Structure formats: structure tokens, C-alpha cells
Amino acid sequence: MMSKSEIVVIDSQHEHVLFTLEEVCERCGTHTQMIVEMVEYGIVEPIEQPLLDDWYFNSQALVRLQRAQRLMNGLKLNLSGVALSLELLDEIDGLQQHIAVLRRQLP
């Protein structure tokens, strides 16, 4: 099991790797119920979800789950706070990317 402070870096060649629910739990050091609750709060979405046993997550979802756990552990946020924080962080990332594009267009 990974330590809680360990950060997983996913490179582009492994972008399409899928993880089962059990693998995600092992890599995040958490229980299935916590992942289910994070899905319910919209923090992360499984790729396939006909049954709980068939849930698969991509590498970006794994990184997002680990980021969510760091927010919960480091800032003592509940799942609502984590969901809102991640939404705002995503918006900031998008705005920063937009700024970078605009700066490249300047003479």
C-alpha cells in the first residue's frame, strides 16, 4: 500500500490505463465505500458503471482521487468541501491554460 503523502505521476504513455475499483482502493489506501461516496458527490466518475463490481477508473481519475484525499487529510475537508475545492481548482487550471493561449497570441 502506498503512503498517503506519495503522489502518483501518470505520463502520457499510460494515459489509457484503466484501474478496477479494488486497484483504486489499494492505490489510494482507502475503502470501497469512500470511493463510492466520492462518486456520489461527483468528485470522480468511473468509466464503466453497470454494476459496482464493474467500475473502472482511468489514470486521471486516480490522480483526482488522490488529490481529493490530500484535501480531506490536509485541510480536514468533508466530501462537499472537497467536491467544491476540486471544481474551483479545475476552473483555475482552465483559466490558466486560456491565459497561456492568449499570451502566445500576443506579438
Short mmCIF file of C-alpha atoms in Angstrom, two decimals:
data_model
loop_
_atom_site.label_atom_id
_atom_site.label_comp_id
_atom_site.label_asym_id
_atom_site.label_seq_id
_atom_site.Cartn_x
_atom_site.Cartn_y
_atom_site.Cartn_z
CA MET A 1 0.00 0.00 0.00
CA MET A 2 1.26 3.49 -0.84
CA SER A 3 1.90 6.11 1.79
CA LYS A 4 -0.64 8.90 1.99
CA SER A 5 1.95 11.52 1.05
CA GLU A 6 3.09 9.69 -2.09
CA ILE A 7 1.99 11.32 -5.33
CA VAL A 8 1.43 9.29 -8.46
CA VAL A 9 2.60 10.89 -11.69
CA ILE A 10 0.95 9.49 -14.80
CA ASP A 11 2.83 10.05 -18.04
CA SER A 12 1.12 10.26 -21.40
CA GLN A 13 2.05 6.73 -22.46
CA HIS A 14 -0.03 5.33 -19.60
CA GLU A 15 -2.94 7.73 -20.09
CA HIS A 16 -5.35 4.99 -21.21
CA VAL A 17 -4.63 2.52 -18.41
CA LEU A 18 -7.76 1.51 -16.50
CA PHE A 19 -7.89 0.58 -12.84
CA THR A 20 -10.51 -1.58 -11.17
CA LEU A 21 -12.29 -0.35 -8.07
CA GLU A 22 -10.13 -2.68 -5.97
CA GLU A 23 -6.92 -1.34 -7.54
CA VAL A 24 -8.03 2.24 -6.92
CA CYS A 25 -8.77 1.43 -3.28
CA GLU A 26 -5.35 -0.16 -2.90
CA ARG A 27 -3.50 2.71 -4.60
CA CYS A 28 -5.40 5.35 -2.61
CA GLY A 29 -5.24 3.43 0.66
CA THR A 30 -8.98 3.69 1.23
CA HIS A 31 -12.10 1.55 1.36
CA THR A 32 -14.64 0.89 -1.37
CA GLN A 33 -17.32 2.86 0.48
CA MET A 34 -15.20 6.04 0.39
CA ILE A 35 -14.74 5.74 -3.37
CA VAL A 36 -18.48 5.13 -3.78
CA GLU A 37 -19.21 8.28 -1.76
CA MET A 38 -16.73 10.28 -3.86
CA VAL A 39 -18.55 9.09 -7.00
CA GLU A 40 -21.88 10.11 -5.45
CA TYR A 41 -20.51 13.61 -4.73
CA GLY A 42 -19.28 13.93 -8.32
CA ILE A 43 -15.64 14.08 -7.31
CA VAL A 44 -14.77 11.35 -9.78
CA GLU A 45 -16.63 9.27 -12.34
CA PRO A 46 -15.98 5.64 -13.24
CA ILE A 47 -15.52 4.78 -16.90
CA GLU A 48 -17.96 1.85 -16.80
CA GLN A 49 -20.60 1.57 -14.14
CA PRO A 50 -23.30 -1.03 -14.83
CA LEU A 51 -22.53 -2.71 -11.50
CA LEU A 52 -20.31 -1.67 -8.61
CA ASP A 53 -18.06 -4.67 -9.36
CA ASP A 54 -17.52 -3.43 -12.92
CA TRP A 55 -16.33 0.08 -12.12
CA TYR A 56 -13.12 1.12 -13.87
CA PHE A 57 -11.23 4.37 -13.44
CA ASN A 58 -8.70 5.98 -15.77
CA SER A 59 -5.38 7.40 -14.62
CA GLN A 60 -6.76 10.95 -14.39
CA ALA A 61 -9.48 9.71 -12.03
CA LEU A 62 -6.85 8.03 -9.88
CA VAL A 63 -4.85 11.26 -9.65
CA ARG A 64 -8.06 13.19 -8.85
CA LEU A 65 -8.95 10.73 -6.08
CA GLN A 66 -5.50 11.11 -4.58
CA ARG A 67 -5.82 14.90 -4.78
CA ALA A 68 -9.21 14.64 -3.05
CA GLN A 69 -7.68 12.58 -0.28
CA ARG A 70 -4.91 15.13 0.23
CA LEU A 71 -7.58 17.85 0.59
CA MET A 72 -9.50 15.73 3.09
CA ASN A 73 -6.43 14.82 5.12
CA GLY A 74 -4.51 18.09 4.86
CA LEU A 75 -7.33 20.58 5.19
CA LYS A 76 -9.80 18.33 7.03
CA LEU A 77 -12.49 18.98 4.40
CA ASN A 78 -15.63 16.89 4.14
CA LEU A 79 -16.72 15.46 0.79
CA SER A 80 -18.83 18.53 -0.06
CA GLY A 81 -15.83 20.77 0.56
CA VAL A 82 -13.57 18.50 -1.47
CA ALA A 83 -16.02 18.50 -4.41
CA LEU A 84 -16.26 22.30 -4.36
CA SER A 85 -12.49 22.74 -3.98
CA LEU A 86 -11.75 20.42 -6.89
CA GLU A 87 -14.31 22.21 -9.05
CA LEU A 88 -12.67 25.55 -8.30
CA LEU A 89 -9.18 24.15 -8.86
CA ASP A 90 -10.33 22.76 -12.22
CA GLU A 91 -11.69 26.18 -13.15
CA ILE A 92 -8.40 27.83 -12.17
CA ASP A 93 -6.47 25.32 -14.29
CA GLY A 94 -8.73 26.05 -17.25
CA LEU A 95 -8.30 29.80 -16.85
CA GLN A 96 -4.52 29.44 -16.61
CA GLN A 97 -4.50 27.42 -19.82
CA HIS A 98 -6.64 30.06 -21.51
CA ILE A 99 -4.25 32.80 -20.35
CA ALA A 100 -1.30 30.84 -21.73
CA VAL A 101 -3.02 30.57 -25.13
CA LEU A 102 -3.78 34.30 -25.15
CA ARG A 103 -0.20 35.16 -24.23
CA ARG A 104 1.11 33.10 -27.15
CA GLN A 105 -1.14 35.11 -29.46
CA LEU A 106 0.38 38.42 -28.38
CA PRO A 107 3.00 39.91 -30.71
#
